[in-house]
Short mmCIF file of C-alpha atoms in Angstrom, two decimals:
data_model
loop_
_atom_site.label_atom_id
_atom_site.label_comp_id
_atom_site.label_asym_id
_atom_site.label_seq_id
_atom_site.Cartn_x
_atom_site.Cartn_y
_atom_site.Cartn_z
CA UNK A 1 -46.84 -22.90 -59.73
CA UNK A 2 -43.75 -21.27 -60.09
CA UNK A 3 -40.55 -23.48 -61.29
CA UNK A 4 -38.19 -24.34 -58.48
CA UNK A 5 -35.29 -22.72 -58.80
CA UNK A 6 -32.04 -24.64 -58.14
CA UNK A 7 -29.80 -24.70 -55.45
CA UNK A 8 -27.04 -26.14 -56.97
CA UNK A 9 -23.95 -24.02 -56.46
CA UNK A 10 -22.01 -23.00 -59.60
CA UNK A 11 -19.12 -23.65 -60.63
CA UNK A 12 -16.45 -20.90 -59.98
CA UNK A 13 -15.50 -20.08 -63.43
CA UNK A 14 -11.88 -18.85 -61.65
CA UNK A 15 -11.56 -22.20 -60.25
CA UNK A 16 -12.16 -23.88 -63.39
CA UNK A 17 -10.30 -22.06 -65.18
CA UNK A 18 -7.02 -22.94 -63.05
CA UNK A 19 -7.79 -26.52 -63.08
CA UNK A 20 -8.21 -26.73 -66.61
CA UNK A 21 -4.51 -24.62 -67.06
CA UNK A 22 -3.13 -27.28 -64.58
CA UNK A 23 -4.24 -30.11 -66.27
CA UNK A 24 -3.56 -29.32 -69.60
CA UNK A 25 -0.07 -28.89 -68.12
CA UNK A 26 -0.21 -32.57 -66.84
CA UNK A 27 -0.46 -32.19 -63.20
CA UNK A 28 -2.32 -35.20 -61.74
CA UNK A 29 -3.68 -33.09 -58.88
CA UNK A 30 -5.19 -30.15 -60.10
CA UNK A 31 -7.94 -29.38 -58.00
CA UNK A 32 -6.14 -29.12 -54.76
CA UNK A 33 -3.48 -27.05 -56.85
CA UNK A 34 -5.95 -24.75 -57.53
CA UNK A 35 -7.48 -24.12 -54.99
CA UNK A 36 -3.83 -23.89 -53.13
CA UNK A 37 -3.03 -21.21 -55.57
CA UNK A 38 -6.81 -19.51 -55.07
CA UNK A 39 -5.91 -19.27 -51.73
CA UNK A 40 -2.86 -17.43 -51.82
CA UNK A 41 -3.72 -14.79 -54.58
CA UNK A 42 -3.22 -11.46 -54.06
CA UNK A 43 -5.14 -10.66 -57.24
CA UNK A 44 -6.03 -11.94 -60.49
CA UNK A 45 -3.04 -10.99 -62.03
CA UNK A 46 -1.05 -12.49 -59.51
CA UNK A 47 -2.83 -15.76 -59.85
CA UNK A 48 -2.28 -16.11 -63.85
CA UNK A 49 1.32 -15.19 -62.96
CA UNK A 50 1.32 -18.15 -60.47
CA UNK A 51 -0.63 -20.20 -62.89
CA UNK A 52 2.44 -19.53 -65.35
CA UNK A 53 4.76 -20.50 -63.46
CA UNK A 54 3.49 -23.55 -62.35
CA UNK A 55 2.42 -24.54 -65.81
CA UNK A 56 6.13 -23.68 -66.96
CA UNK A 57 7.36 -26.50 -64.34
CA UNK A 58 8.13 -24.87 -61.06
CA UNK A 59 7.35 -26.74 -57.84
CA UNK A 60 4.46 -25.65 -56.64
CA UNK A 61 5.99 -24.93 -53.05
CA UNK A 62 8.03 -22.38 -54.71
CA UNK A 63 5.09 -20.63 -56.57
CA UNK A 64 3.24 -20.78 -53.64
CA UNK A 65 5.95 -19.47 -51.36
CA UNK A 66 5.79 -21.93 -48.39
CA UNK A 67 6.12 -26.14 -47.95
CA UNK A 68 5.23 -28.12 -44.63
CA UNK A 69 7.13 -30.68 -43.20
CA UNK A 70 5.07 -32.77 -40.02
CA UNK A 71 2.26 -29.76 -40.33
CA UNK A 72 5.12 -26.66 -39.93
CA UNK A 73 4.91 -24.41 -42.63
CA UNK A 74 8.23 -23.21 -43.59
CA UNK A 75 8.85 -20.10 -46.27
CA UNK A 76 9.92 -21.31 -49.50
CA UNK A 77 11.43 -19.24 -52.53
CA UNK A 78 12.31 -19.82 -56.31
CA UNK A 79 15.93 -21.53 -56.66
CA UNK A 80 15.89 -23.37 -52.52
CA UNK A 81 15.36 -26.78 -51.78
CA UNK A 82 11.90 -28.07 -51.67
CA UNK A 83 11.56 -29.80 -48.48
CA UNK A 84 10.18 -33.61 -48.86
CA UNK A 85 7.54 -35.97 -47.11
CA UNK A 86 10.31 -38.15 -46.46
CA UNK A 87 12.00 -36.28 -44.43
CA UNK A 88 9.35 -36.14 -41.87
CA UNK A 89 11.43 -39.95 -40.81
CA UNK A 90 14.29 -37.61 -39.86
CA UNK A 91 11.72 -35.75 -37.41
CA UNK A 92 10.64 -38.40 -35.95
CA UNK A 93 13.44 -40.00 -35.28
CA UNK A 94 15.05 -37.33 -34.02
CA UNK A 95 12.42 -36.36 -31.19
CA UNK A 96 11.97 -40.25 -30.06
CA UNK A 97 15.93 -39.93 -29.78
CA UNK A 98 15.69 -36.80 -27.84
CA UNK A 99 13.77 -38.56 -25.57
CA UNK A 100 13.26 -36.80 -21.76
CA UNK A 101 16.41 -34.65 -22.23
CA UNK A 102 15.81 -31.05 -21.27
CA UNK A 103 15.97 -28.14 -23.67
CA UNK A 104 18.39 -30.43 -25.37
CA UNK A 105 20.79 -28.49 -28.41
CA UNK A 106 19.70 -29.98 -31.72
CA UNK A 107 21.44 -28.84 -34.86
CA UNK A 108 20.11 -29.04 -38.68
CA UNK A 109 22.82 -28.92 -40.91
CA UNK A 110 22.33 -28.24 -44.44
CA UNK A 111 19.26 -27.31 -43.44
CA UNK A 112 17.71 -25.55 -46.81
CA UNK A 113 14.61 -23.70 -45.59
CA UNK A 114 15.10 -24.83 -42.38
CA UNK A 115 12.20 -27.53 -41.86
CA UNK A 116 13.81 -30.14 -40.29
CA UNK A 117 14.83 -28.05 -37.41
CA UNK A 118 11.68 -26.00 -37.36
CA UNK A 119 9.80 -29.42 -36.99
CA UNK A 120 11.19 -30.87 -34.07
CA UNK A 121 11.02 -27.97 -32.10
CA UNK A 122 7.00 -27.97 -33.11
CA UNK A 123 7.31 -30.32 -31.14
CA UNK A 124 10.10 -30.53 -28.53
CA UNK A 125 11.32 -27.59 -27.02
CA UNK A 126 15.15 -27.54 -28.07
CA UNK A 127 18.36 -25.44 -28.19
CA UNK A 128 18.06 -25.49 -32.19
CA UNK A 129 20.58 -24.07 -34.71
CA UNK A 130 21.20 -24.14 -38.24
CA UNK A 131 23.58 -23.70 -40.88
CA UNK A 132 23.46 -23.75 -45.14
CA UNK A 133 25.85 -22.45 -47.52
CA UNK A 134 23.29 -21.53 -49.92
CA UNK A 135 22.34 -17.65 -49.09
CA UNK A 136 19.00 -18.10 -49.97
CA UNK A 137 18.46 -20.86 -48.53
CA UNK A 138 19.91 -19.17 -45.02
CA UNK A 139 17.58 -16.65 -45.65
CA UNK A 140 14.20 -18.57 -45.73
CA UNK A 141 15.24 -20.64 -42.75
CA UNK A 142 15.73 -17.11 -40.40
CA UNK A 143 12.03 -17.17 -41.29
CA UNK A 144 11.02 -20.23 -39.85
CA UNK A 145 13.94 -20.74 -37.13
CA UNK A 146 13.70 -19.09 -34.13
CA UNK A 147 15.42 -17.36 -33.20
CA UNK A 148 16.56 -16.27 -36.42
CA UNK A 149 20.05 -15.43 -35.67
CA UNK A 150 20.85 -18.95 -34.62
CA UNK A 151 20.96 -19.80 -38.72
CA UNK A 152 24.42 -19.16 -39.53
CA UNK A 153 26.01 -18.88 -43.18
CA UNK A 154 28.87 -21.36 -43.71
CA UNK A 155 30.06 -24.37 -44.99
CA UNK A 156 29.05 -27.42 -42.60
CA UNK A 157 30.56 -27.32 -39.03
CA UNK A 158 32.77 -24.20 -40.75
CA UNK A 159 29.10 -21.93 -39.80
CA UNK A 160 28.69 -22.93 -36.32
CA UNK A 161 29.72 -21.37 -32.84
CA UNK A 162 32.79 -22.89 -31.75
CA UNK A 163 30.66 -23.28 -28.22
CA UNK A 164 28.43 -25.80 -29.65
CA UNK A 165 31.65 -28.62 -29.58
CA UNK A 166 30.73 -31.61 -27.61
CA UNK A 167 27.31 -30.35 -26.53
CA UNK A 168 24.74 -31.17 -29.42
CA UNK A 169 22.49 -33.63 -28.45
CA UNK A 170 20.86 -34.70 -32.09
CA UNK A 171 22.71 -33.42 -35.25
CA UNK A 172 20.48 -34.00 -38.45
CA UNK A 173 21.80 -33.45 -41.94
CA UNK A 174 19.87 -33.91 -44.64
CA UNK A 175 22.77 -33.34 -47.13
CA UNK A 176 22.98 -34.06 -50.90
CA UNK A 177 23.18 -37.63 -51.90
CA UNK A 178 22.06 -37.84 -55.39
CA UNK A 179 25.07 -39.15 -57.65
CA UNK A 180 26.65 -36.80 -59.67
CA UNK A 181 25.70 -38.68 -62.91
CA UNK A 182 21.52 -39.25 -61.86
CA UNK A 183 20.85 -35.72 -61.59
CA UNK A 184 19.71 -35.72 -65.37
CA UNK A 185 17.31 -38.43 -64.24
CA UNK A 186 15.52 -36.75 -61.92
CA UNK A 187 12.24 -35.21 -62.32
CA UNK A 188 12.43 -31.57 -64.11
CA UNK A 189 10.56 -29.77 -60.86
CA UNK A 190 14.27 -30.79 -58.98
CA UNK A 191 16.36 -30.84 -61.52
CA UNK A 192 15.62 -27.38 -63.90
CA UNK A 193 14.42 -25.25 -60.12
CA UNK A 194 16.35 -26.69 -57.24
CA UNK A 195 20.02 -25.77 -56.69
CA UNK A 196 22.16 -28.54 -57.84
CA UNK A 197 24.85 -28.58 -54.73
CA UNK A 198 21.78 -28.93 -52.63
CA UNK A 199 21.02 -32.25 -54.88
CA UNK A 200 24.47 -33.23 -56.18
CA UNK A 201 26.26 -35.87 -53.55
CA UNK A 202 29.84 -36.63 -55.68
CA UNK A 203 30.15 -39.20 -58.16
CA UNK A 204 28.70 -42.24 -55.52
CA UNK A 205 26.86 -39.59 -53.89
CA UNK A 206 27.90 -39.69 -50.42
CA UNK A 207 30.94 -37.01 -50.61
CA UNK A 208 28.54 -34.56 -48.11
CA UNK A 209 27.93 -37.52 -46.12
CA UNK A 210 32.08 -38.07 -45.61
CA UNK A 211 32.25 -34.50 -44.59
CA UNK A 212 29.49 -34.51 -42.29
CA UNK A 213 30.74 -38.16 -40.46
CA UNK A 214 33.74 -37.11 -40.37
CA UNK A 215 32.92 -33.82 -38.54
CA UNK A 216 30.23 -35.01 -36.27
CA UNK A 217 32.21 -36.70 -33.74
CA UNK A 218 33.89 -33.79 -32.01
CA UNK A 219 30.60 -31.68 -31.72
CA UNK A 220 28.42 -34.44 -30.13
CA UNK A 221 27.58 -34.44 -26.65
CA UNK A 222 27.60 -37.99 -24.47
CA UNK A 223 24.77 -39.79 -25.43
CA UNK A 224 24.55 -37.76 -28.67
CA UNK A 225 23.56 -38.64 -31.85
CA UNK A 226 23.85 -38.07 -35.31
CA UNK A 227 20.92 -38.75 -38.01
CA UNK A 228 21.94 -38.55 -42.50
CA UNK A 229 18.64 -39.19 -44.46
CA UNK A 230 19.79 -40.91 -47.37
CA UNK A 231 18.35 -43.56 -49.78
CA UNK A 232 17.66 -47.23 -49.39
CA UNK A 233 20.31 -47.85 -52.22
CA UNK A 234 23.23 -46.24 -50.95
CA UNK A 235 22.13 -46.94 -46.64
CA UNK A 236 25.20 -49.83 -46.79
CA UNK A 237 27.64 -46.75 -47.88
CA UNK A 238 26.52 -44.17 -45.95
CA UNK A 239 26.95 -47.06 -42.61
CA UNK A 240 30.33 -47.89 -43.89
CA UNK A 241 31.29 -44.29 -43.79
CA UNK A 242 29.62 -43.35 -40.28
CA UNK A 243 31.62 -46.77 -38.54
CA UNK A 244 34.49 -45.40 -40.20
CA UNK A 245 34.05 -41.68 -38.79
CA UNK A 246 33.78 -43.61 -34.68
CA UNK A 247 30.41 -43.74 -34.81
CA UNK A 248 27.81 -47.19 -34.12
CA UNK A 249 25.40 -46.81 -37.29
CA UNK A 250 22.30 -48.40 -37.42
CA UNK A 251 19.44 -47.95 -40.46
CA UNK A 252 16.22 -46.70 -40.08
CA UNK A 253 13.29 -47.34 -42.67
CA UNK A 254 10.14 -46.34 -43.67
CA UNK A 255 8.64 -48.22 -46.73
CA UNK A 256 5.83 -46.02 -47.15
CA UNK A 257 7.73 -42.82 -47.69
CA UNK A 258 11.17 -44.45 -49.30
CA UNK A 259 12.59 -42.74 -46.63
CA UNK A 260 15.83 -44.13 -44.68
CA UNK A 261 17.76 -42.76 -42.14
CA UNK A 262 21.41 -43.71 -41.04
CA UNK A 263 22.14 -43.29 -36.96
CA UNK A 264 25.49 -42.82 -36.18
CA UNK A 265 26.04 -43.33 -32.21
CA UNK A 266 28.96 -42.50 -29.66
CA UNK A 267 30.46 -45.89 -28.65
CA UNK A 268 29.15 -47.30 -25.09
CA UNK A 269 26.07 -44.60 -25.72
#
């Protein structure tokens, strides 16, 4: 009788080879890295060049050349922003807060690539705008915005149409709020990759927020509302400075994702 032969599928000796790069570099998740990277290579030189990189440090979103936020991919290139999970508690509270308006203007403001925005109208439809003063940044959100010419180039409320006073229904601004003196601490993926104004908040870390409460007021519509993700440490400053701007602030948190949110309200809305 002949042997049997075995079904067993082989290992592929690409595969393992990229997982054994990745975790001689440290990363903890190697497989799915891998195979992420598998996935989105052209060629094999263009994997061992991703395989490089990532090895060398960089975020994988940026080797990869996309992130997703709430299941929205959103283009991603070297020297941006890397969106996080915890942002997804900005999302969400943004559509509950949107609630049965129609085609209500939302605005993202420092929005990096852009995901924020992109993910609320995934899934509300929404006037949506958005506005960086990073150039590159500007440039990967025209590729996940739409339409693309609704991502302006400026500094804060500086980049939008004068039209949109008084009639923006949600503003969300994920702006810096890491203090000036923790940046060091941070992990090397954010701090050697990322752009530091996009992580650098001022010496307490809440100088963006300041700008962006003190803004806010005058392009809000009735009822409207404006949402800062910032972290459960500095949530008491970032309130003091949104009742300061006019505003009714109230805290959001999600312990899962050490993700907070500060809601600054209208008074009598």
């Amino acid at each position: 009788m002949a042997p049997r032969r075995s079904t067993a599928t082989r290992p592929d000796p690409v595969l393992v080879g990229a997982v054994t790069a990745l975790r001689a570099a440290g990363s903890v998740f190697a497989e799915d890295e891998a195979a992420m990277l598998l996935a989105e290579a052209r060629s094999a030189s263009h994997l061992a060049e991703m395989i490089e990189r990532r090895t060398s440090g960089a975020p994988l979103e940026q080797v990869l050349g996309w992130a997703e936020l709430r299941g929205v991919r959103v283009a991603v290139v070297p020297g941006v922003f890397v969106p996080r999970r915890r942002s997804e508690l900005l999302v969400d509270e943004a559509v509950a807060l949107l609630g049965a308006r129609s085609l209500p203007v939302v605005v993202d403001l420092c929005c990096g690539t852009g995901a924020v925005g992109a993910a609320v109208a995934a899934v509300r439809d929404v006037e949506l705008y958005a506005a960086d003063v990073d150039p590159v940044a500007v440039a990967c959100a025209r590729h996940t915005v739409r339409p693309a010419d609704r991502v302006f180039l400026g500094d804060l409320f500086d980049a939008l149409p004068d039209a949109l006073r008084g009639r923006v229904d949600v503003l969300v601004a994920n702006a810096p709020y890491v203090p000036t003196g923790e940046i060091r601490l941070l992990p090397a993926e954010a701090r050697d990759h990322e752009p530091h104004r996009a992580l650098d908040g001022g010496a307490d870390g809440l100088d963006m927020h300041r700008r962006v409460a003190q803004g806010a007021r005058e392009w809000l519509a009735p009822g409207g509302r404006l949402l800062v993700e910032t972290s459960e440490r500095q949530a008491p400053g970032t309130v003091s400075i949104v009742r300061q701007a006019g505003l009714v602030p109230r805290v959001v948190r999600r312990e899962e994702a050490d993700a907070t949110v500060v809601v600054g309200s209208l008074p009598g809305s």
